[in-house]
CSV table of C-alpha atoms in Angstrom, one decimal:
chain,number,residue,atom,x,y,z
A,229,UNK,CA,-30.1,13.0,-14.8
A,230,UNK,CA,-27.0,11.2,-16.1
A,231,UNK,CA,-24.7,13.0,-12.4
A,232,UNK,CA,-26.3,11.3,-10.7
A,233,UNK,CA,-26.3,8.1,-12.5
A,234,UNK,CA,-22.6,8.2,-12.5
A,235,UNK,CA,-22.5,9.0,-8.7
A,236,UNK,CA,-24.4,6.0,-7.5
A,237,UNK,CA,-23.1,3.8,-9.5
A,238,UNK,CA,-19.0,4.8,-8.4
A,239,UNK,CA,-20.6,4.7,-4.7
A,240,UNK,CA,-22.2,1.2,-4.8
A,241,UNK,CA,-18.1,0.5,-6.6
A,242,UNK,CA,-16.1,1.9,-3.6
A,243,UNK,CA,-18.5,0.1,-1.0
A,244,UNK,CA,-17.8,-3.4,-1.9
A,245,UNK,CA,-13.8,-2.4,-2.9
A,246,UNK,CA,-13.6,-1.7,0.6
A,247,UNK,CA,-14.9,-4.6,1.2
A,248,UNK,CA,-12.9,-6.2,-0.8
A,249,UNK,CA,-10.2,-4.5,1.6
A,250,UNK,CA,-11.4,-5.6,4.4
A,251,UNK,CA,-11.4,-9.5,3.0
A,252,UNK,CA,-7.9,-9.0,2.0
A,253,UNK,CA,-6.6,-7.7,5.1
A,254,UNK,CA,-8.9,-10.7,8.2
A,255,UNK,CA,-7.1,-13.3,5.0
A,256,UNK,CA,-4.3,-11.4,5.6
A,257,UNK,CA,-4.4,-12.6,9.2
A,258,UNK,CA,-5.5,-15.5,9.2
A,259,UNK,CA,-3.8,-17.6,6.6
A,260,UNK,CA,-0.9,-19.8,7.3
A,261,UNK,CA,2.3,-19.5,5.4
A,262,UNK,CA,3.7,-16.8,2.4
A,263,UNK,CA,2.2,-18.6,-0.3
A,264,UNK,CA,-1.3,-18.6,0.8
A,265,UNK,CA,-1.0,-14.9,2.0
A,266,UNK,CA,-0.5,-14.0,-1.9
A,267,UNK,CA,-4.1,-14.6,-2.9
A,268,UNK,CA,-5.1,-12.4,0.5
A,269,UNK,CA,-3.1,-9.5,-1.4
A,270,UNK,CA,-4.6,-9.7,-4.5
A,271,UNK,CA,-8.0,-10.0,-3.1
A,272,UNK,CA,-6.2,-6.7,-1.5
A,273,UNK,CA,-5.2,-4.7,-4.6
A,274,UNK,CA,-7.3,-6.0,-7.2
A,275,UNK,CA,-10.0,-5.8,-5.7
A,276,UNK,CA,-9.6,-3.3,-2.7
A,277,UNK,CA,-7.6,-0.8,-5.5
A,278,UNK,CA,-8.5,-1.2,-8.5
A,279,UNK,CA,-12.9,-1.4,-8.3
A,280,UNK,CA,-12.7,1.6,-5.4
A,281,UNK,CA,-10.3,3.2,-8.1
A,282,UNK,CA,-13.0,3.5,-11.1
A,283,UNK,CA,-15.3,4.6,-8.5
A,284,UNK,CA,-13.7,6.6,-7.1
A,285,UNK,CA,-13.2,8.0,-11.2
A,286,UNK,CA,-17.0,8.3,-11.5
A,287,UNK,CA,-17.8,10.0,-8.8
A,288,UNK,CA,-15.5,12.6,-9.0
A,289,UNK,CA,-16.7,12.7,-12.9
A,290,UNK,CA,-19.9,13.7,-11.8
A,291,UNK,CA,-20.1,15.5,-9.1
A,292,UNK,CA,-20.4,19.3,-10.2
A,293,UNK,CA,-19.2,21.6,-7.0
A,294,UNK,CA,-15.8,20.5,-7.9
A,295,UNK,CA,-15.7,22.6,-9.7
A,296,UNK,CA,-13.5,22.9,-13.6
A,297,UNK,CA,-11.1,20.5,-12.1
A,298,UNK,CA,-12.6,17.4,-12.1
A,299,UNK,CA,-11.5,16.5,-15.2
A,300,UNK,CA,-8.0,16.2,-13.0
A,301,UNK,CA,-9.3,14.8,-10.1
A,302,UNK,CA,-11.2,12.3,-12.5
A,303,UNK,CA,-8.4,11.4,-14.6
A,304,UNK,CA,-6.2,11.1,-11.7
A,305,UNK,CA,-7.7,8.1,-10.7
A,306,UNK,CA,-8.0,6.9,-14.0
A,307,UNK,CA,-3.8,6.9,-14.7
A,308,UNK,CA,-3.9,5.7,-11.2
A,309,UNK,CA,-6.0,2.6,-11.7
A,310,UNK,CA,-4.3,0.9,-14.4
A,311,UNK,CA,-1.3,2.0,-13.0
A,312,UNK,CA,-2.5,-0.2,-9.9
A,313,UNK,CA,-3.5,-3.0,-12.5
A,314,UNK,CA,0.0,-3.6,-14.1
A,315,UNK,CA,2.3,-3.4,-11.1
A,316,UNK,CA,0.2,-5.1,-8.3
A,317,UNK,CA,0.5,-8.7,-10.2
A,318,UNK,CA,4.6,-7.8,-11.8
A,319,UNK,CA,5.2,-7.3,-7.9
A,320,UNK,CA,3.5,-10.1,-6.3
A,321,UNK,CA,5.4,-11.7,-8.4
A,322,UNK,CA,8.8,-10.7,-7.9
A,323,UNK,CA,8.9,-11.3,-4.9
A,324,UNK,CA,7.0,-14.8,-4.7
A,325,UNK,CA,9.6,-15.5,-6.9
A,326,UNK,CA,12.6,-14.7,-3.7
A,327,UNK,CA,11.2,-16.0,-1.9
A,328,UNK,CA,11.2,-19.6,-3.2
A,329,UNK,CA,15.0,-19.0,-4.1
A,330,UNK,CA,16.4,-17.6,-1.5
A,331,UNK,CA,14.3,-20.8,1.2
A,332,UNK,CA,12.8,-17.1,3.0
A,333,UNK,CA,9.7,-18.8,3.7
A,334,UNK,CA,8.9,-22.8,5.0
A,335,UNK,CA,5.6,-24.8,3.7
A,336,UNK,CA,4.4,-25.7,6.4
A,337,UNK,CA,1.4,-28.6,5.7
A,338,UNK,CA,3.4,-29.3,2.4
A,339,UNK,CA,2.3,-32.0,-0.2
A,340,UNK,CA,3.6,-32.2,-3.3
A,341,UNK,CA,5.9,-29.5,-4.6
A,342,UNK,CA,7.5,-29.7,-7.6
A,343,UNK,CA,9.4,-27.0,-8.4
A,344,UNK,CA,12.2,-27.9,-5.5
A,345,UNK,CA,12.2,-31.3,-7.3
A,346,UNK,CA,13.0,-30.3,-10.8
A,347,UNK,CA,16.0,-28.0,-9.4
A,348,UNK,CA,13.3,-24.6,-7.9
A,349,UNK,CA,13.6,-21.4,-10.6
A,350,UNK,CA,16.4,-20.5,-12.9
B,145,UNK,CA,-30.9,15.4,-1.2
B,146,UNK,CA,-28.9,17.3,-3.3
B,147,UNK,CA,-25.8,15.9,-5.3
B,148,UNK,CA,-23.0,17.3,-3.1
B,149,UNK,CA,-25.2,15.4,0.0
B,150,UNK,CA,-25.3,12.9,-0.8
B,151,UNK,CA,-20.9,12.4,-1.9
B,152,UNK,CA,-20.2,12.8,1.3
B,153,UNK,CA,-22.6,10.8,3.5
B,154,UNK,CA,-21.3,7.5,0.4
B,155,UNK,CA,-17.8,8.9,1.3
B,156,UNK,CA,-17.6,9.0,5.0
B,157,UNK,CA,-20.0,5.2,5.5
B,158,UNK,CA,-16.6,4.3,3.2
B,159,UNK,CA,-13.9,5.4,5.7
B,160,UNK,CA,-14.6,3.0,9.2
B,161,UNK,CA,-14.0,0.3,6.8
B,162,UNK,CA,-10.7,1.6,5.2
B,163,UNK,CA,-8.9,2.5,8.8
B,164,UNK,CA,-9.7,-1.0,10.2
B,165,UNK,CA,-8.5,-3.1,7.1
B,166,UNK,CA,-5.0,-0.2,7.2
B,167,UNK,CA,-5.0,-1.8,10.6
B,168,UNK,CA,-5.5,-5.1,10.6
B,169,UNK,CA,-2.6,-4.7,7.1
B,170,UNK,CA,-0.8,-2.8,10.1
B,171,UNK,CA,-0.6,-5.7,13.0
B,172,UNK,CA,0.8,-8.5,10.2
B,173,UNK,CA,3.6,-6.7,9.4
B,174,UNK,CA,4.0,-6.1,12.7
B,175,UNK,CA,3.8,-10.2,13.7
B,176,UNK,CA,5.3,-11.1,10.4
B,177,UNK,CA,7.7,-13.5,10.9
B,178,UNK,CA,9.6,-13.9,7.6
B,179,UNK,CA,10.5,-10.9,5.5
B,180,UNK,CA,8.4,-11.6,2.9
B,181,UNK,CA,5.5,-11.3,4.3
B,182,UNK,CA,6.0,-8.1,5.8
B,183,UNK,CA,6.9,-6.6,2.4
B,184,UNK,CA,3.5,-8.1,1.3
B,185,UNK,CA,1.9,-6.5,3.7
B,186,UNK,CA,3.7,-3.0,2.9
B,187,UNK,CA,3.1,-3.2,-0.9
B,188,UNK,CA,-1.2,-3.9,-0.3
B,189,UNK,CA,-1.0,-1.2,2.9
B,190,UNK,CA,0.7,1.4,-0.1
B,191,UNK,CA,-1.7,0.6,-3.1
B,192,UNK,CA,-4.8,1.2,-0.7
B,193,UNK,CA,-3.4,4.1,0.5
B,194,UNK,CA,-3.5,5.4,-3.1
B,195,UNK,CA,-7.6,4.9,-3.5
B,196,UNK,CA,-7.8,6.3,0.0
B,197,UNK,CA,-6.0,10.0,-0.5
B,198,UNK,CA,-7.9,10.0,-4.0
B,199,UNK,CA,-11.0,9.5,-1.9
B,200,UNK,CA,-10.2,11.6,0.9
B,201,UNK,CA,-9.3,14.3,-1.8
B,202,UNK,CA,-12.9,14.5,-3.3
B,203,UNK,CA,-14.1,14.8,0.4
B,204,UNK,CA,-12.7,17.7,1.8
B,205,UNK,CA,-12.9,19.5,-2.3
B,206,UNK,CA,-9.3,20.4,-2.6
B,207,UNK,CA,-8.7,19.2,-6.1
B,208,UNK,CA,-5.5,19.7,-6.1
B,209,UNK,CA,-4.6,17.1,-3.2
B,210,UNK,CA,-4.4,14.2,-5.5
B,211,UNK,CA,-1.6,14.3,-7.9
B,212,UNK,CA,0.7,13.1,-4.7
B,213,UNK,CA,-1.2,9.7,-5.4
B,214,UNK,CA,0.1,8.2,-8.6
B,215,UNK,CA,3.9,9.0,-7.1
B,216,UNK,CA,3.2,6.4,-4.7
B,217,UNK,CA,2.2,3.4,-6.9
B,218,UNK,CA,4.8,4.1,-8.8
B,219,UNK,CA,7.9,4.2,-5.8
B,220,UNK,CA,5.9,1.3,-3.0
B,221,UNK,CA,6.1,-1.0,-7.4
B,222,UNK,CA,9.7,0.9,-6.8
B,223,UNK,CA,10.5,-1.0,-3.1
B,224,UNK,CA,9.0,-4.7,-3.9
B,225,UNK,CA,11.5,-4.6,-6.9
B,226,UNK,CA,14.1,-3.3,-4.6
B,227,UNK,CA,13.6,-6.7,-2.1
B,228,UNK,CA,13.0,-9.3,-4.3
B,229,UNK,CA,16.1,-8.2,-6.1
B,230,UNK,CA,18.7,-8.6,-3.2
B,231,UNK,CA,16.8,-11.3,-0.8
B,232,UNK,CA,18.0,-13.2,-5.0
B,233,UNK,CA,21.4,-11.9,-5.0
B,234,UNK,CA,22.5,-12.6,-1.3
B,235,UNK,CA,21.4,-16.5,-2.6
B,236,UNK,CA,23.6,-16.1,-5.1
B,237,UNK,CA,26.5,-15.6,-3.4
B,238,UNK,CA,27.7,-12.7,-4.8
C,125,UNK,CA,-12.8,19.0,11.3
C,126,UNK,CA,-12.9,16.1,13.3
C,127,UNK,CA,-11.3,12.7,10.3
C,128,UNK,CA,-9.0,15.0,10.6
C,129,UNK,CA,-7.5,14.8,13.2
C,130,UNK,CA,-8.8,11.2,14.3
C,131,UNK,CA,-6.4,9.8,10.8
C,132,UNK,CA,-3.5,12.1,12.0
C,133,UNK,CA,-3.3,10.9,15.0
C,134,UNK,CA,-4.0,7.8,13.4
C,135,UNK,CA,-0.9,8.4,11.6
C,136,UNK,CA,1.7,9.5,13.9
C,137,UNK,CA,0.7,6.4,15.6
C,138,UNK,CA,1.9,4.2,13.7
C,139,UNK,CA,5.0,6.4,12.7
C,140,UNK,CA,6.1,5.9,16.2
C,141,UNK,CA,5.5,2.5,16.6
C,142,UNK,CA,7.6,2.1,13.7
C,143,UNK,CA,10.2,4.7,14.6
C,144,UNK,CA,10.5,2.4,17.7
C,145,UNK,CA,11.3,-1.2,15.7
C,146,UNK,CA,13.3,0.1,13.4
C,147,UNK,CA,15.6,1.8,16.8
C,148,UNK,CA,14.9,-1.7,18.0
C,149,UNK,CA,15.7,-4.6,15.5
C,150,UNK,CA,19.2,-6.5,15.0
C,151,UNK,CA,18.3,-7.4,11.5
C,152,UNK,CA,19.1,-5.1,8.9
C,153,UNK,CA,16.7,-6.0,6.0
C,154,UNK,CA,13.5,-5.8,8.6
C,155,UNK,CA,14.5,-2.6,9.6
C,156,UNK,CA,14.3,-1.2,6.5
C,157,UNK,CA,10.9,-2.1,6.2
C,158,UNK,CA,10.4,-0.2,9.1
C,159,UNK,CA,11.4,2.7,7.7
C,160,UNK,CA,9.9,2.0,4.5
C,161,UNK,CA,6.5,2.1,6.4
C,162,UNK,CA,7.9,5.1,8.8
C,163,UNK,CA,8.2,7.5,6.0
C,164,UNK,CA,4.3,6.0,3.8
C,165,UNK,CA,2.6,6.9,7.3
C,166,UNK,CA,4.3,10.5,7.3
C,167,UNK,CA,2.5,10.5,3.2
C,168,UNK,CA,-0.3,10.0,4.6
C,169,UNK,CA,0.0,12.4,7.7
C,170,UNK,CA,1.7,15.5,5.5
C,171,UNK,CA,-1.4,15.2,2.4
C,172,UNK,CA,-3.6,15.7,5.7
C,173,UNK,CA,-1.8,19.0,6.7
C,174,UNK,CA,-2.0,19.9,2.7
C,175,UNK,CA,1.2,19.8,2.4
C,176,UNK,CA,1.1,18.1,-1.0
C,177,UNK,CA,3.9,19.3,-2.4
C,178,UNK,CA,6.3,18.5,0.3
C,179,UNK,CA,4.6,14.7,-0.7
C,180,UNK,CA,6.2,14.7,-3.8
C,181,UNK,CA,9.8,16.0,-2.9
C,182,UNK,CA,9.4,12.9,1.0
C,183,UNK,CA,8.4,10.5,-1.0
C,184,UNK,CA,10.8,9.3,-3.7
C,185,UNK,CA,13.5,10.0,-1.6
C,186,UNK,CA,12.5,8.1,1.8
C,187,UNK,CA,10.4,5.2,-0.2
C,188,UNK,CA,13.3,5.3,-3.3
C,189,UNK,CA,16.8,6.2,-3.2
C,190,UNK,CA,17.4,5.3,0.3
C,191,UNK,CA,16.7,1.7,1.2
C,192,UNK,CA,18.6,1.0,-2.7
C,193,UNK,CA,21.0,2.8,-0.7
C,194,UNK,CA,21.1,1.2,2.0
C,195,UNK,CA,20.4,-2.0,0.5
C,196,UNK,CA,23.6,-2.2,-1.7
C,197,UNK,CA,25.4,-1.3,2.1
C,198,UNK,CA,24.3,-4.0,3.6
C,199,UNK,CA,25.3,-6.2,0.7
C,200,UNK,CA,28.6,-4.9,1.1
C,201,UNK,CA,28.7,-6.4,5.3
C,202,UNK,CA,27.5,-8.2,7.3
C,203,UNK,CA,23.5,-8.9,6.8
C,204,UNK,CA,22.1,-8.8,11.5
C,205,UNK,CA,24.0,-6.2,13.4
C,206,UNK,CA,27.2,-8.5,16.1
C,207,UNK,CA,26.7,-7.2,19.6
């Protein structure tokens, strides 16, 4: 009984993560410039990679037909989920800092930029 | 319905959504105007490919395969840091 | 089995387009990004061909060490290829 509960909860998490992934990819194509596309990338990595990995680990823990190696698959999934939770915001933040510092991308509908008025990031 | 066919059916329903998302990310890589746009799209595509590798490992019922996903996540972060540090150093004039 | 062949065709199509753009491109940093896309597509292809040991060796070289060496060389020389 507990196997069915874990597999169904994991399947719901996997489906929600796939929908978040599709929404992030659509936003990556529709948004106007780089600093707005960072929001779509966050939806695509945290919502589209962390939740389905937790769901895949629940599916692997609940499925008996994998044999003894189900602990191996579920453990791999949990480790990569927490690595993505730590590494993806750090990578996109470093990229945004470099893009603002090297003036690689122009902000076209710009109202105010307090960071540029203060002399940029040090 | 037993457990094995239920898991197979759920994974088969989510595969087309992932493939559509990969095609949309690849379109952004092809037409992205600046370098940080392309690198951000590469980042998102690789972190979503990690999910796809583990899901395919459950679908093929071969449990040795998903060990490659951890390596893909770590080296994609290293690629991000390389490009970001290159863009910062070029502005410093070294 | 049909899922394997369809995904293999898609991954090799991505790799072909990325390789062509990496050869044609004049800006060298963009060419490095296209080369990374080719190696990530080959990762999916080698995974579908059931060769995880080759993936474990191929991925650190083509995503990690090769762009680091090429970016170090570009920083010492010019960024845009002259005709």
